[in-house]
């Protein structure tokens, strides 16, 4: 068929029958019934049929058959060719998108198309594709729901719907209004571990926990040593316990320093995480890097 798409009522369509061998006659069948025939020269390898002023009843399947010369006989009928016709007198379908417009990678998106009065089989079209990307038979329900699972940036684009007119041939509605889908990178890709921020939190939390354990162990050890030295001193007259006191003071000072270091690390990491979160929130707003007011 030429043209093979975008045919409307009143248009003219050319149907070409390509002949694989010498033929003397070609028959054109419309929906199983002989519509026309044409004599061809032995040198011709193609026959053309002109379908003028397309009507609703022309929106059906077509087949060709040819008469062979030597030996005499006829071929089997060709595979069917569907003539899809748009009738602009029918209202276009409605369309809705959920979630709305901007979604993250991996989201399931639903596109719903409807026309309660005439819709039977619905077709989902995406700009840039010559043929519908999905279709759904509603059995007269008038509403179709299309699902785009685990969307990726390749699913971004503009979508429209059409429907096959209920109770008629291959007659279709015009395309309806469009919805636009934009797929953006998510904060955490599907199956990811949460990225650098989570890794940083885990590392710092592990380091802090280790530092706290070390402080506790040192403190308990110092207390046990101090208690033992005190008991030994009490058993020796005149011993004031000087070295043991110095040891206790040194170790306690070290523990205090370790605690201060842990607190500094926790505060630093908290500030870094807050700054990163603010930056992510700012990048998600329209304008990206922010707006300078003059």
Coordinates of C-alpha atoms in Angstrom, one line a residue:
X1 CA 0.0 0.0 0.0
X2 CA 1.2 3.5 -0.8
X3 CA 0.8 5.4 1.4
X4 CA 0.7 2.6 4.0
X5 CA 0.0 4.9 7.0
X6 CA -1.9 8.0 7.7
X7 CA -4.7 7.3 5.3
X8 CA -8.0 9.2 5.9
X9 CA -11.4 9.0 4.3
X10 CA -11.4 10.6 0.9
X11 CA -7.7 9.8 0.2
X12 CA -6.4 7.9 -2.8
X13 CA -4.3 4.8 -2.2
X14 CA -2.2 2.7 -4.6
X15 CA -2.0 -1.0 -4.1
X16 CA 0.9 -2.7 -5.9
X17 CA 1.1 -6.4 -6.6
X18 CA 4.7 -7.7 -7.1
X19 CA 4.8 -10.7 -9.4
X20 CA 7.5 -13.3 -8.7
X21 CA 7.2 -14.9 -12.2
X22 CA 5.6 -14.2 -15.6
X23 CA 1.9 -13.6 -15.4
X24 CA -1.0 -12.6 -17.7
X25 CA -3.6 -11.4 -15.2
X26 CA -3.8 -10.2 -11.6
X27 CA -6.9 -10.2 -9.4
X28 CA -7.5 -8.0 -6.4
X29 CA -9.7 -9.3 -3.6
X30 CA -11.3 -6.9 -1.1
X31 CA -12.2 -8.7 2.2
X32 CA -12.4 -12.0 0.4
X33 CA -14.5 -10.7 -2.6
X34 CA -13.1 -10.0 -6.1
X35 CA -12.9 -6.3 -6.5
X36 CA -10.9 -5.8 -9.7
X37 CA -8.6 -7.5 -12.2
X38 CA -5.9 -6.3 -14.5
X39 CA -4.2 -7.8 -17.6
X40 CA -0.4 -7.5 -17.6
X41 CA 2.3 -7.8 -20.2
X42 CA 4.7 -10.7 -19.9
X43 CA 7.5 -8.3 -19.2
X44 CA 5.8 -6.7 -16.2
X45 CA 6.7 -7.8 -12.7
X46 CA 4.2 -5.5 -11.0
X47 CA 0.5 -4.5 -11.3
X48 CA -1.0 -1.4 -9.7
X49 CA -4.5 -0.9 -8.5
X50 CA -5.8 2.6 -7.7
X51 CA -8.2 3.0 -4.8
X52 CA -9.8 6.4 -5.2
X53 CA -11.9 8.4 -2.6
X54 CA -11.4 5.9 0.2
X55 CA -14.7 5.2 2.1
X56 CA -15.4 3.3 5.4
X57 CA -16.1 0.1 3.6
X58 CA -12.7 0.2 1.9
X59 CA -11.0 -0.1 5.3
X60 CA -10.5 -3.9 5.2
X61 CA -7.9 -6.6 4.2
X62 CA -6.7 -7.0 0.6
X63 CA -5.1 -10.0 -1.2
X64 CA -3.8 -10.5 -4.7
X65 CA -3.6 -13.5 -7.0
X66 CA -2.1 -13.9 -10.5
X67 CA -2.6 -16.1 -13.5
X68 CA 0.6 -17.9 -14.6
X69 CA 1.6 -18.3 -18.3
X70 CA 3.7 -21.4 -18.5
X71 CA 2.4 -23.7 -17.3
X72 CA -1.0 -22.2 -17.2
X73 CA -2.7 -21.9 -13.8
X74 CA -3.1 -19.5 -10.9
X75 CA -1.1 -18.7 -7.8
X76 CA -2.2 -19.0 -4.3
X77 CA -3.5 -15.7 -2.8
X78 CA -1.0 -13.4 -1.2
X79 CA -0.7 -12.6 2.4
X80 CA -3.3 -10.0 3.5
X81 CA -2.6 -6.3 3.5
X82 CA -4.6 -4.2 5.9
X83 CA -5.8 -0.7 4.8
X84 CA -6.1 1.3 8.1
X85 CA -8.2 4.4 7.6
X86 CA -8.7 7.4 10.0
X87 CA -12.2 8.9 10.2
X88 CA -11.9 12.4 11.7
X89 CA -15.6 12.6 12.4
X90 CA -15.0 10.4 15.5
X91 CA -13.8 12.2 18.6
X92 CA -10.2 11.5 19.7
X93 CA -9.7 9.5 22.9
X94 CA -8.8 11.0 26.3
X95 CA -5.4 10.3 27.9
X96 CA -3.9 10.5 31.4
X97 CA -0.5 9.8 32.8
X98 CA 0.3 8.5 36.3
X99 CA 2.6 9.4 38.0
X100 CA 2.6 12.9 36.5
X101 CA 5.3 13.8 33.9
X102 CA 8.6 13.5 35.8
X103 CA 9.5 10.2 37.4
X104 CA 12.7 8.5 38.5
X105 CA 14.3 5.5 36.8
X106 CA 12.7 2.2 37.7
X107 CA 9.2 3.6 38.3
X108 CA 6.2 1.9 36.9
X109 CA 4.2 4.3 34.8
X110 CA 0.5 3.9 33.8
X111 CA -1.0 5.6 30.7
X112 CA -4.8 5.4 30.5
X113 CA -6.8 6.0 27.3
X114 CA -10.6 6.1 27.0
X115 CA -13.6 6.8 24.8
X116 CA -16.8 5.3 26.3
X117 CA -19.0 5.8 23.2
X118 CA -16.9 4.4 20.3
X119 CA -13.7 2.9 21.7
X120 CA -13.0 -0.8 21.3
X121 CA -9.3 -1.6 20.8
X122 CA -7.0 1.1 21.9
X123 CA -3.5 1.9 20.6
X124 CA -0.6 3.7 22.3
X125 CA 1.6 5.8 20.1
X126 CA 4.9 7.3 20.9
X127 CA 6.3 10.2 18.9
X128 CA 9.2 9.0 16.6
X129 CA 7.7 5.5 16.1
X130 CA 5.8 4.8 12.9
X131 CA 3.6 2.1 14.4
X132 CA 1.8 1.9 17.8
X133 CA 4.0 0.6 20.6
X134 CA 1.2 -1.2 22.4
X135 CA -2.5 -2.1 21.9
X136 CA -5.2 -3.4 24.1
X137 CA -8.7 -4.9 23.4
X138 CA -11.2 -3.7 25.9
X139 CA -14.1 -5.9 24.7
X140 CA -16.3 -2.8 24.5
X141 CA -15.2 -1.5 27.9
X142 CA -14.2 1.9 26.4
X143 CA -11.0 2.3 28.6
X144 CA -7.5 0.8 28.2
X145 CA -4.7 0.9 30.7
X146 CA -1.1 0.7 29.4
X147 CA 1.8 0.0 31.8
X148 CA 5.4 1.0 31.2
X149 CA 7.4 -1.1 33.7
X150 CA 10.7 -0.1 35.3
X151 CA 11.1 2.9 33.0
X152 CA 14.5 4.1 31.8
X153 CA 15.5 7.4 30.0
X154 CA 14.7 5.6 26.7
X155 CA 11.0 5.8 27.7
X156 CA 11.0 9.6 27.9
X157 CA 8.9 11.1 25.2
X158 CA 5.4 12.2 24.1
X159 CA 2.6 9.7 24.0
X160 CA -0.8 9.7 22.3
X161 CA -3.8 7.3 21.9
X162 CA -6.1 6.2 19.2
X163 CA -8.9 3.6 19.0
X164 CA -10.5 1.3 16.6
X165 CA -14.1 2.2 16.1
X166 CA -16.4 -0.3 17.7
X167 CA -18.5 -2.5 15.3
X168 CA -16.7 -1.4 12.1
X169 CA -14.0 -2.5 9.7
X170 CA -10.4 -1.2 10.1
X171 CA -11.6 2.3 10.9
X172 CA -9.7 4.4 13.5
X173 CA -10.1 7.6 15.4
X174 CA -7.7 10.5 15.0
X175 CA -4.8 10.7 17.5
X176 CA -5.8 12.4 20.8
X177 CA -4.1 14.9 23.1
X178 CA -0.6 14.1 24.2
X179 CA 1.2 13.5 27.5
X180 CA 4.9 13.9 28.0
X181 CA 6.9 11.6 30.2
X182 CA 10.4 12.6 31.5
X183 CA 12.5 9.9 33.2
X184 CA 15.2 11.4 35.5
X185 CA 18.0 9.7 37.5
X186 CA 16.9 8.6 41.0
X187 CA 18.9 9.3 44.2
X188 CA 19.4 5.6 44.5
X189 CA 19.4 3.5 41.4
X190 CA 17.4 0.2 41.5
X191 CA 19.4 -2.4 43.3
X192 CA 22.0 0.2 44.4
X193 CA 23.5 0.5 47.9
X194 CA 22.7 4.2 48.3
X195 CA 25.9 5.6 46.9
X196 CA 28.8 7.5 48.6
X197 CA 26.6 9.0 51.3
X198 CA 25.6 5.7 52.8
X199 CA 29.0 4.3 52.4
X200 CA 30.4 7.3 54.2
X201 CA 27.9 6.9 57.0
X202 CA 28.7 3.2 57.4
X203 CA 32.4 3.8 57.5
X204 CA 32.2 6.6 60.0
X205 CA 29.7 4.7 62.2
X206 CA 32.1 1.7 62.2
X207 CA 35.0 3.9 63.1
X208 CA 33.1 5.6 65.9
X209 CA 32.0 2.3 67.3
X210 CA 35.5 1.0 67.3
X211 CA 36.8 4.2 69.0
X212 CA 34.1 3.9 71.7
X213 CA 35.0 0.3 72.4
X214 CA 38.7 1.2 72.7
X215 CA 37.8 4.0 75.1
X216 CA 35.7 1.7 77.2
X217 CA 38.4 -1.0 77.3
X218 CA 41.1 1.5 78.2
X219 CA 39.0 3.0 80.9
X220 CA 38.2 -0.4 82.5
X221 CA 41.8 -1.4 82.2
X222 CA 43.0 1.8 83.9
X223 CA 40.5 1.4 86.7
X224 CA 41.5 -2.2 87.3
X225 CA 45.2 -1.3 87.3
X226 CA 44.6 1.6 89.6
X227 CA 42.6 -0.5 92.0
X228 CA 45.3 -3.2 92.1
X229 CA 48.1 -0.5 92.7
X230 CA 46.0 1.0 95.5
X231 CA 45.6 -2.4 97.1
X232 CA 49.4 -3.0 96.9
X233 CA 50.1 0.5 98.3
X234 CA 47.9 -0.1 101.2
X235 CA 49.9 -3.2 102.0
X236 CA 53.2 -1.1 102.0
X237 CA 53.6 1.5 104.8
X238 CA 54.8 4.9 103.6
X239 CA 54.1 4.4 99.9
X240 CA 52.1 7.4 98.5
X241 CA 51.3 5.6 95.2
X242 CA 53.0 8.2 93.0
X243 CA 53.7 6.2 89.8
X244 CA 50.2 4.6 89.8
X245 CA 48.6 8.0 90.1
X246 CA 50.6 9.3 87.2
X247 CA 49.6 6.3 85.1
X248 CA 46.0 6.8 85.9
X249 CA 46.2 10.5 85.0
X250 CA 47.9 9.8 81.7
X251 CA 45.5 7.1 80.6
X252 CA 42.4 9.1 81.6
X253 CA 43.8 12.0 79.6
X254 CA 44.2 9.7 76.6
X255 CA 40.6 8.5 77.0
X256 CA 39.3 12.1 77.2
X257 CA 41.2 12.9 74.0
X258 CA 39.8 9.9 72.2
X259 CA 36.2 10.9 73.3
X260 CA 36.8 14.4 71.9
X261 CA 38.1 13.0 68.6
X262 CA 35.0 10.8 68.3
X263 CA 32.7 13.8 68.9
X264 CA 34.6 15.9 66.3
X265 CA 34.3 13.1 63.7
X266 CA 30.5 12.7 64.3
X267 CA 29.9 16.5 64.1
X268 CA 32.0 16.8 60.9
X269 CA 30.2 13.9 59.2
X270 CA 26.8 15.3 60.2
X271 CA 27.7 18.7 58.6
X272 CA 28.8 16.9 55.4
X273 CA 25.6 14.9 55.2
X274 CA 23.5 18.0 55.8
X275 CA 25.4 19.9 53.1
X276 CA 25.0 17.0 50.6
X277 CA 21.3 16.7 51.3
X278 CA 20.9 20.5 50.7
X279 CA 22.8 20.2 47.4
X280 CA 20.6 17.3 46.3
X281 CA 17.4 19.2 47.1
X282 CA 18.7 22.3 45.3
X283 CA 19.6 20.2 42.2
X284 CA 16.1 18.8 42.1
X285 CA 14.5 22.2 41.8
X286 CA 13.8 23.8 38.4
X287 CA 16.9 25.8 37.4
X288 CA 19.4 23.2 38.7
X289 CA 22.1 25.4 40.3
X290 CA 19.7 27.9 41.7
X291 CA 18.5 31.4 40.7
X292 CA 20.5 34.6 41.2
X293 CA 18.2 37.5 42.0
X294 CA 19.3 41.0 40.9

